[in-house]
XYZ file of C-alpha atoms in Angstrom:
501
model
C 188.637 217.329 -49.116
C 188.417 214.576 -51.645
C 187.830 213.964 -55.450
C 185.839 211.045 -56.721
C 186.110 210.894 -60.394
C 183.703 207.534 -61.218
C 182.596 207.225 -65.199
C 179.026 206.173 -64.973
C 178.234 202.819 -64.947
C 181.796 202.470 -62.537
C 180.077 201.751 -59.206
C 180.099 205.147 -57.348
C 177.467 204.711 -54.889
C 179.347 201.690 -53.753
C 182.870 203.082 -54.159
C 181.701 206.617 -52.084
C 179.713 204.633 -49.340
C 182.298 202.113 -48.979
C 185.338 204.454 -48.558
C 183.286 206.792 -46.390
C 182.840 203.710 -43.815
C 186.293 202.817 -43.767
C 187.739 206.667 -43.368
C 185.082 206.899 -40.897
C 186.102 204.149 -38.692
C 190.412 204.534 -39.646
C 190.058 208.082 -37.881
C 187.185 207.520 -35.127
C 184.685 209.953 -36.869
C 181.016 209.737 -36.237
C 178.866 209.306 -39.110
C 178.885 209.422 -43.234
C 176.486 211.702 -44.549
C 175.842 211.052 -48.248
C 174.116 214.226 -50.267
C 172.058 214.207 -53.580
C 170.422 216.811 -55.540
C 167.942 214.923 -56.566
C 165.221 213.170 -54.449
C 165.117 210.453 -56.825
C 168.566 209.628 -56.490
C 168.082 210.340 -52.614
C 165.392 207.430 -52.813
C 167.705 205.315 -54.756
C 171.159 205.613 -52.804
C 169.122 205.033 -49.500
C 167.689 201.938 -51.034
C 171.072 200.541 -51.452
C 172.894 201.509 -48.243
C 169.797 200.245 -46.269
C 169.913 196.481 -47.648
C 173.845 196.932 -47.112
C 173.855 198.181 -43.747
C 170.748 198.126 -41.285
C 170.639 194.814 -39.657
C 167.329 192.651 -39.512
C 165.549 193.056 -36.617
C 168.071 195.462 -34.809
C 167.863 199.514 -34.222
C 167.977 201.352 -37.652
C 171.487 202.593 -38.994
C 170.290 204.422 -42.283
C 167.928 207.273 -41.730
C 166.672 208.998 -45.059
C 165.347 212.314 -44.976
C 163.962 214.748 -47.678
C 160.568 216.251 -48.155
C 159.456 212.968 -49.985
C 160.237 210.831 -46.898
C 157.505 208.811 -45.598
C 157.641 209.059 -41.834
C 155.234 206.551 -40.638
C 157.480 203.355 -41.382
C 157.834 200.611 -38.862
C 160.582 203.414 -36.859
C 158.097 205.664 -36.870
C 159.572 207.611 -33.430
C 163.428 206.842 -34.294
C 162.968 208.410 -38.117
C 161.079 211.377 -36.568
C 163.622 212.413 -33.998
C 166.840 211.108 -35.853
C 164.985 213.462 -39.274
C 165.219 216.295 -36.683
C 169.298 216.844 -35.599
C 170.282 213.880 -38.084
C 170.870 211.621 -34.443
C 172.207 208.396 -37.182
C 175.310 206.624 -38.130
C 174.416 207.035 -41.745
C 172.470 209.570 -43.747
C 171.245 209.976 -46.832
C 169.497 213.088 -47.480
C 169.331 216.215 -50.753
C 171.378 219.410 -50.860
C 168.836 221.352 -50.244
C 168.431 220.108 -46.455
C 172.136 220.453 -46.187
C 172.761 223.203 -47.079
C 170.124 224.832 -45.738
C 171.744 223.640 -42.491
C 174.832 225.375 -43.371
C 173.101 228.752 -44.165
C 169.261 229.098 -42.778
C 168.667 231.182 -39.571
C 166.149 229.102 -38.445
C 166.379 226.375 -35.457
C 164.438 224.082 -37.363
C 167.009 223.815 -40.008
C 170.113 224.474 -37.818
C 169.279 221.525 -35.423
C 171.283 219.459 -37.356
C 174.561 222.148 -38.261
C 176.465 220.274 -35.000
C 175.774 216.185 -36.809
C 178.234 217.889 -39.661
C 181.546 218.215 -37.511
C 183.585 215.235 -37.250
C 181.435 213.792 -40.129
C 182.214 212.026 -43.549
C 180.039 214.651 -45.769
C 180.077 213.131 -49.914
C 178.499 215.183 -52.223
C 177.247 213.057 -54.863
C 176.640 214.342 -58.389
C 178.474 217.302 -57.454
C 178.468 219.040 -61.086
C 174.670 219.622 -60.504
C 175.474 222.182 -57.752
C 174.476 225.609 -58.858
C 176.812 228.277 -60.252
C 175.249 230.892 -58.750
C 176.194 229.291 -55.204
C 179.099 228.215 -55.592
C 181.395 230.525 -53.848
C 179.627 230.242 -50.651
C 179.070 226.429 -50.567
C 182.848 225.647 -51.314
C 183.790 228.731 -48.498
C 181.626 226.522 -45.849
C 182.573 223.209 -46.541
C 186.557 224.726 -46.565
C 185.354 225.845 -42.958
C 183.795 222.232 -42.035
C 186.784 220.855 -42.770
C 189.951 223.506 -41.211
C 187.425 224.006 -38.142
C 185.188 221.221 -37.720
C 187.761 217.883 -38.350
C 184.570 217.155 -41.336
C 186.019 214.910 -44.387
C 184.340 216.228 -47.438
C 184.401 213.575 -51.191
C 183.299 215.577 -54.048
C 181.499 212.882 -56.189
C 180.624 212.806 -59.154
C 180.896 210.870 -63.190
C 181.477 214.485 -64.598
C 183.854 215.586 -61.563
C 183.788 219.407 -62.138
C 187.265 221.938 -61.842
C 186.808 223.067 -58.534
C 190.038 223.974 -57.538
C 190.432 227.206 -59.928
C 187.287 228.553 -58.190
C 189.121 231.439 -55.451
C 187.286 229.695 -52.533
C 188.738 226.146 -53.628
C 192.503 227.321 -52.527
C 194.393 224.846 -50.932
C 193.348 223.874 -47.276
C 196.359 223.349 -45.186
C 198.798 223.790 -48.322
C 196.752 220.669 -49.801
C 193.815 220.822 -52.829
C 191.511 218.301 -53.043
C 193.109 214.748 -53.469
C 191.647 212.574 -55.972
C 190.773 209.303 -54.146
C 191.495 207.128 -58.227
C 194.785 208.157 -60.770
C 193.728 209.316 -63.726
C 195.136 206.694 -65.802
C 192.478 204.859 -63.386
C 189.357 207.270 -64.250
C 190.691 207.047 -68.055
C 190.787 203.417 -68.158
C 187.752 203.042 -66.723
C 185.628 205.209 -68.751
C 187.305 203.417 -71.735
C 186.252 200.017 -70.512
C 182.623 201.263 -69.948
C 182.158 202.999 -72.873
C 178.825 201.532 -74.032
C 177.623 204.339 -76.880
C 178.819 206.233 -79.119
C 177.813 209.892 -80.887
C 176.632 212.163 -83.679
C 175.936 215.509 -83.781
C 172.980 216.950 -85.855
C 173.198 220.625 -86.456
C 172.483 223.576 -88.998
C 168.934 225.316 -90.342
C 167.538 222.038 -91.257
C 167.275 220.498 -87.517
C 164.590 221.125 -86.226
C 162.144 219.369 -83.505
C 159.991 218.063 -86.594
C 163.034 216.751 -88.292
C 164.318 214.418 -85.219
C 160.844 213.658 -84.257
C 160.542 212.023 -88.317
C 164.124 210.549 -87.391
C 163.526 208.978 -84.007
C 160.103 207.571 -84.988
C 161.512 205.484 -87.326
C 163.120 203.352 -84.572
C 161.589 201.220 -82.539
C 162.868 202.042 -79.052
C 163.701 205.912 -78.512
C 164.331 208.579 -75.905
C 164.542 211.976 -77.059
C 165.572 214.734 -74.009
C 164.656 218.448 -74.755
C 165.155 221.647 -72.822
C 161.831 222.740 -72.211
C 158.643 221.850 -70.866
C 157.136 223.822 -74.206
C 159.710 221.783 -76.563
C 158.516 218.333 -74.438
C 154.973 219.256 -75.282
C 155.658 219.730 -79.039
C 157.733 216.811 -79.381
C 154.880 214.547 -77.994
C 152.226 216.151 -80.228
C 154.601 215.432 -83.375
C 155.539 211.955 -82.491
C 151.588 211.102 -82.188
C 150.589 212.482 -85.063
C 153.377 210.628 -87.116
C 153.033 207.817 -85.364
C 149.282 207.496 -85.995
C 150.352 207.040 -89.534
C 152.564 204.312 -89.142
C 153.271 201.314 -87.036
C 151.070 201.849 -83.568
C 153.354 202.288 -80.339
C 153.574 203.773 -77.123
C 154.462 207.345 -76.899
C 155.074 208.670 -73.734
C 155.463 212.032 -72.049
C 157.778 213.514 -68.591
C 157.948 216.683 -67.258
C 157.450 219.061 -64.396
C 153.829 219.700 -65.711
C 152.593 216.677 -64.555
C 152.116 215.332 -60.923
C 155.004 213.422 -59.561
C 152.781 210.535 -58.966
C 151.660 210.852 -62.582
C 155.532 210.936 -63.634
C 156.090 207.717 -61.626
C 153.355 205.849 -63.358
C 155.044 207.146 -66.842
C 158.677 205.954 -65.644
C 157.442 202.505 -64.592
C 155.560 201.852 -67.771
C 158.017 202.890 -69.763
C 160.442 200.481 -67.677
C 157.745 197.596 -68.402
C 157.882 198.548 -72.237
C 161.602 198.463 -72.509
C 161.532 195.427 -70.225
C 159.369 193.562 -72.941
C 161.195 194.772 -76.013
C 158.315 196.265 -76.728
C 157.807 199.562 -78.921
C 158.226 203.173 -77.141
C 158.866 206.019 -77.808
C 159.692 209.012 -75.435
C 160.182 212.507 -75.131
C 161.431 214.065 -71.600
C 162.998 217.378 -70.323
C 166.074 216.897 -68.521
C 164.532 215.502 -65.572
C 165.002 212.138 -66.702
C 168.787 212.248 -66.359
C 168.347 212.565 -62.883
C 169.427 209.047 -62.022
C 166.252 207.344 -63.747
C 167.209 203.819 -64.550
C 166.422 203.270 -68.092
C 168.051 201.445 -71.051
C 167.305 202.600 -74.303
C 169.096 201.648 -77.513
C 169.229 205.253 -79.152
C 169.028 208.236 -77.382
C 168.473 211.705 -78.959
C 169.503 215.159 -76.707
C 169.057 219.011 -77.844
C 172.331 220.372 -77.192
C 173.050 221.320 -73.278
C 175.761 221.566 -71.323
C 178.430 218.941 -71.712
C 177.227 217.132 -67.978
C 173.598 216.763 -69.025
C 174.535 215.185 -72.446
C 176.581 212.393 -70.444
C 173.942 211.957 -68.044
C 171.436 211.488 -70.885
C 174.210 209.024 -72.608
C 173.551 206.947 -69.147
C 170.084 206.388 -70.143
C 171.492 204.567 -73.775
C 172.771 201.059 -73.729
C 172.924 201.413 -69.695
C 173.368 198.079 -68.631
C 175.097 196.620 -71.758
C 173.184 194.382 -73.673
C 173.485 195.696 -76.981
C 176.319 193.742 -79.578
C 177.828 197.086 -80.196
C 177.367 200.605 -79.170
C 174.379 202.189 -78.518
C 174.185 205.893 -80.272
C 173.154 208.910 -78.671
C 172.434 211.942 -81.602
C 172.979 215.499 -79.836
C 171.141 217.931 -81.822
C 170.743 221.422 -82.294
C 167.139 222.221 -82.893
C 166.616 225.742 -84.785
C 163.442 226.108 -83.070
C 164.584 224.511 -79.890
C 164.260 226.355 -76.502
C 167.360 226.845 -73.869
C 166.909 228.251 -70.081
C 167.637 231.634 -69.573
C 169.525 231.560 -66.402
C 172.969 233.920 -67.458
C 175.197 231.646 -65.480
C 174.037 228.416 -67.843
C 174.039 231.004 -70.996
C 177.535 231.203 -69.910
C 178.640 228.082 -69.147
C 176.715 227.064 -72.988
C 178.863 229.392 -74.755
C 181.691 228.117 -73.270
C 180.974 224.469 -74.029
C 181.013 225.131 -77.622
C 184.890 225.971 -77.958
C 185.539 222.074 -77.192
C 182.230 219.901 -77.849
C 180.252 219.787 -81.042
C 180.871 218.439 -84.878
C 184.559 218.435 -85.481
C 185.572 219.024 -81.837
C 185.349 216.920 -78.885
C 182.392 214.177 -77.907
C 181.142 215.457 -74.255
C 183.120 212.031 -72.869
C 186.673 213.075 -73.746
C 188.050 213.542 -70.140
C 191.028 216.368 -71.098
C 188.049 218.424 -72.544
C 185.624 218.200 -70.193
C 188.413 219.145 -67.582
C 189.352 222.222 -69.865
C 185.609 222.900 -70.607
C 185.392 223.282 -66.572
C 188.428 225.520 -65.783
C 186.898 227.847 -68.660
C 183.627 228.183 -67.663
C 184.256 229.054 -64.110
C 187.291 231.482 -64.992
C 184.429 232.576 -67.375
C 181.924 233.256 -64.202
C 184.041 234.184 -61.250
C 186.078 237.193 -63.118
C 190.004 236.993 -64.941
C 191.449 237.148 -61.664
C 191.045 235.456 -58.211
C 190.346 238.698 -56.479
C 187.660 239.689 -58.406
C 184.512 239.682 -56.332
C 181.912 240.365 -58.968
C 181.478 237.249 -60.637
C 178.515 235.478 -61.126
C 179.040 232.855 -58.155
C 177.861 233.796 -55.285
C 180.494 236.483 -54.342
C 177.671 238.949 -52.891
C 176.565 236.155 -50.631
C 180.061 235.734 -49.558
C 180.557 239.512 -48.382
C 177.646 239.146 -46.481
C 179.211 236.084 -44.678
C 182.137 237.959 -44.347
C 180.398 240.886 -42.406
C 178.175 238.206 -40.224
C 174.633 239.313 -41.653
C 173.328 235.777 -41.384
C 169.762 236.717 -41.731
C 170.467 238.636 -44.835
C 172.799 235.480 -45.971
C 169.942 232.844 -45.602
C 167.299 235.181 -47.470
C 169.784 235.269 -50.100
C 170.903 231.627 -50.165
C 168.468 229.836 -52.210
C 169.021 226.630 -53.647
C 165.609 225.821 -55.374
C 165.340 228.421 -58.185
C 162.062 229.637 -57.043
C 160.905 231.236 -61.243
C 157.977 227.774 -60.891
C 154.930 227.478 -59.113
C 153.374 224.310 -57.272
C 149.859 223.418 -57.794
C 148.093 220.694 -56.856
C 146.146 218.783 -59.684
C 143.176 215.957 -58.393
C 143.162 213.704 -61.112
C 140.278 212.592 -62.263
C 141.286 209.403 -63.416
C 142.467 208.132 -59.557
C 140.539 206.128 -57.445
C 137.636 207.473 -55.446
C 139.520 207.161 -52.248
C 142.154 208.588 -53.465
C 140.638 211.984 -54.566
C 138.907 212.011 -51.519
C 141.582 211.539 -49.481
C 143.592 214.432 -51.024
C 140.854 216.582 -51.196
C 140.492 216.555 -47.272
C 144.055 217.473 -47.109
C 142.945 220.505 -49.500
C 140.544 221.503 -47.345
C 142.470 220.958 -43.975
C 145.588 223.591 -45.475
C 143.010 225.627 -46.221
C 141.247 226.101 -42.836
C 144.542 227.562 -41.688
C 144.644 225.515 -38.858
C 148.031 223.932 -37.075
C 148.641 220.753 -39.072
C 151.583 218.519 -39.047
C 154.193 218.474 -42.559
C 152.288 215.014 -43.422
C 149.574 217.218 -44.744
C 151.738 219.085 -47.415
C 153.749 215.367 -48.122
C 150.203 213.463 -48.707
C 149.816 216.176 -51.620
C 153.416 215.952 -53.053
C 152.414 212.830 -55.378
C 149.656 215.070 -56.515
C 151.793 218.320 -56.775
C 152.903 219.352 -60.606
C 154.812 222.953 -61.384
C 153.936 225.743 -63.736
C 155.785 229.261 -64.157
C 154.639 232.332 -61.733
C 153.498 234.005 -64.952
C 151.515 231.681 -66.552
C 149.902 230.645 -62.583
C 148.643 235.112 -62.573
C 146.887 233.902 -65.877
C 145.125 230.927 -64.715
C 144.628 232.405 -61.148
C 142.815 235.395 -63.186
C 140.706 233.021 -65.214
C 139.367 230.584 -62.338
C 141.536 227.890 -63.747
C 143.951 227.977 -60.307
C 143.271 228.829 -56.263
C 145.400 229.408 -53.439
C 145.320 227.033 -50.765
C 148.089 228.071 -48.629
C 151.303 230.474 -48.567
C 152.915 230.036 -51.894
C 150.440 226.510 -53.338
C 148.123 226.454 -55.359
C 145.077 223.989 -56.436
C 144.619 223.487 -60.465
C 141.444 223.365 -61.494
C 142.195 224.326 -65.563
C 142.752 221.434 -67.989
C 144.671 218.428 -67.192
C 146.204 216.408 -70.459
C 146.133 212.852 -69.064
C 149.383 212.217 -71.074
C 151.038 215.665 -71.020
C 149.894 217.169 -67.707
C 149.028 220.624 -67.733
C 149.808 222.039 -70.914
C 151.922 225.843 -71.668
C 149.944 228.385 -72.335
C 149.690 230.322 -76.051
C 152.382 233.255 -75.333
């Protein structure tokens, strides 16, 4: 087991794909399987390693599978049976369909649990793996490894403190070697340092105040915690900026429809691209490898991992004369998630980052930050088993209740709803076409998984309790299992907006 300690901007996609190849080939191992947490960054990586490595004209090397993946390409039979037992040299697929590999009971997701032995596994953006889960998902990938001659590289910018986690302990007498020095990691992230930081924070801040502060430039990104704060924010900015210079304002979150999202993130690209006046308000899903540049960045507090990731959306490729700024602030009448593991973890963050402490890019904190938090989470002593990691799901490993371990094994967080919103602003053809795949999941007939994917661009998520509302009022429908069709109001800028409490 490996560490790969890249500052952003350093290459890592290259740097883990290119040392995976040459590991894989020095010891005769049989294919590099690279996973992402996030589909976008899935979409991305694949991108890259397919213009690097699959040959013009010749049998595919690269096979990409997630539930975004469009099946139907020019390998149409290859991607379908390779996407079935992962039958490629190189693949690029989420944690979710790895793990659940590692810990369903069902053949459809364990057809691929042999492809991991004798394989080159990188986690990428390995900080963004859950708490709660932790425990288990090191304990497996310490058994891929001692059992199954696997090579695991734990990737990531942030590269989290693993090893004082009790099922991190040495494997073979060894803990994880870091593949670069730290005096290389250090120099790097000096050398690529492209912003700097200032902290807002007291009564005064509130979203009003930075939404009067960030108006008044002409290019800014401002990264909230909620889908409620993201909502506010964009009301605020209009209004103000109705009263000043006309720009673009533009909106991102989980309330609207991925393919609504996508047409956001590419005009905002075009805006940015032009010099041209924007200014933007997203949850956190924009740090989720989103390539955008913006000179000034504004993030409510959050952990220490997501206020670097937002930093990579601020002066990303360089261009500015000097540094571009990123404000964290601390909005009085800001919202935070209230999962107790990130309550935790929060808590813990503010003994080293914040005004007169450390910036969230100070290596020796961010490594002390880590050991904290998880000490914090997994009990005072390594044989505590009632931490907040996982532990329970670990006993039942122990004991060999695998049904009972997949049931409680899940990596989506499942407190969100999916419903499917029919814009009215699409094409003709294009609300006809999705309302036949409605209709079609609906009949409750056999149908293939290209039903659900046609829908996915069309597919936007709202909490369970505020889906019982609209389900009561007429405004949403079931169509099948666990989705839903929206038929309530649709903000064409904001998506479907929260509900009055």
């Amino acid at each position: 087991m490996y560490r790969l300690h890249v500052p952003t901007g350093g290459g890592k996609t290259m740097t883990g794909g290119g040392y995976a190849l040459h590991h894989a080939a020095a010891h005769g191992m049989r294919r590099v399987i690279v996973a992402v947490p996030f589909i976008s960054i899935t979409e991305q990586n694949a991108d890259v390693y397919r213009r690097l490595l699959d040959p013009t004209g010749g049998d595919p090397v690269v096979l990409e599978h997630h539930s975004n993946v469009d099946l139907d390409g020019p390998h149409t039979r290859w991607a379908r049976l390779a996407a079935e037992n992962w039958d490629a040299p190189f693949v690029v697929t989420t944690t979710v369909q790895l793990f659940q590999s590692l810990f369903a009971h069902k053949p459809s997701a364990m057809r691929k649990l042999h492809r991991l032995a004798g394989s080159v596994i990188i986690l990428d953006e390995v900080q963004a793996l859950p708490d709660r889960l932790l425990t288990p998902i090191l304990s497996a990938l310490r058994g891929l490894v001692e059992h199954c001659g696997s090579t695991v590289v734990l990737s990531s910018a942030t590269q989290p403190e693993l090893s004082v986690m009790p099922a991190a302990r040495p494997i073979a007498g060894r803990t994880a070697a870091s593949l670069l020095s730290t005096g290389t990691t250090t120099a790097l992230g000096k050398r690529l340092r492209r912003v700097r930081y200032e902290w807002r924070t007291g009564p005064a801040v509130t979203l009003a105040s930075i939404c009067s502060e960030a108006s008044g430039h002409r290019q800014s990104l401002t990264v909230v915690n909620t889908t409620k704060d993201a909502n506010a924010v964009h009301r605020t900015l209009t209004e103000l900026q109705s009263q000043s210079t006309p720009r673009e304002t533009i909106h991102l979150s989980t309330r609207m429809t991925s393919g609504h999202r996508r047409e956001s993130i590419n005009h905002m690209r075009a805006r940015l691209a032009q010099g041209a006046p924007v200014t933007a308000v997203s949850t956190s899903l924009i740090e989720a490898g989103v390539d955008l540049d913006f000179p000034r960045v504004y993030r409510a507090r959050a952990l220490p991992e997501s206020l670097l990731q937002a930093a990579g959306r601020c002066n990303r490729e360089g261009r500015l004369e000097g540094l571009g700024t990123v404000v964290v602030f601390e909005p009085s009448d800001g919202g935070q998630p209230f999962d107790r593991a990130y309550q935790t973890a929060l808590t813990t963050s503010r003994r080293f980052f914040g005004p007169g402490l450390k910036n969230p890019d100070d290596l020796d904190a961010l490594a002390a930050y880590y050991r904290a938090r998880y000490r914090a989470q997994t009990g005072s002593v390594p044989t505590d088993t009632n931490g907040t990691t996982g532990e329970d799901i670990e006993r039942l490993r122990t004991a060999l209740d695998f049904p009972a371990v997949a049931d409680a094994f899940q990596m989506v967080d499942d407190t969100s709803a999916s419903v499917v919103v029919i814009r009215p602003c699409l094409p003709p053809d294009v609300q006809d076409s999705a309302r036949q795949a409605v209709a079609t999941l609906r009949e409750e007939q056999p149908t293939s998984p290209d039903t659900l994917r046609h829908l996915q661009a069309h597919t936007a998520s709202i909490p369970y309790k505020e889906l019982d509302a609209a389900e009561a009022q007429g405004a949403a429908r079931l169509i099948t299992g666990d989705l839903y069709e929206w038929l309530g109001r649709y903000h064409p800028e904001r998506g479907i907006e929260p509900s009055p409490e």
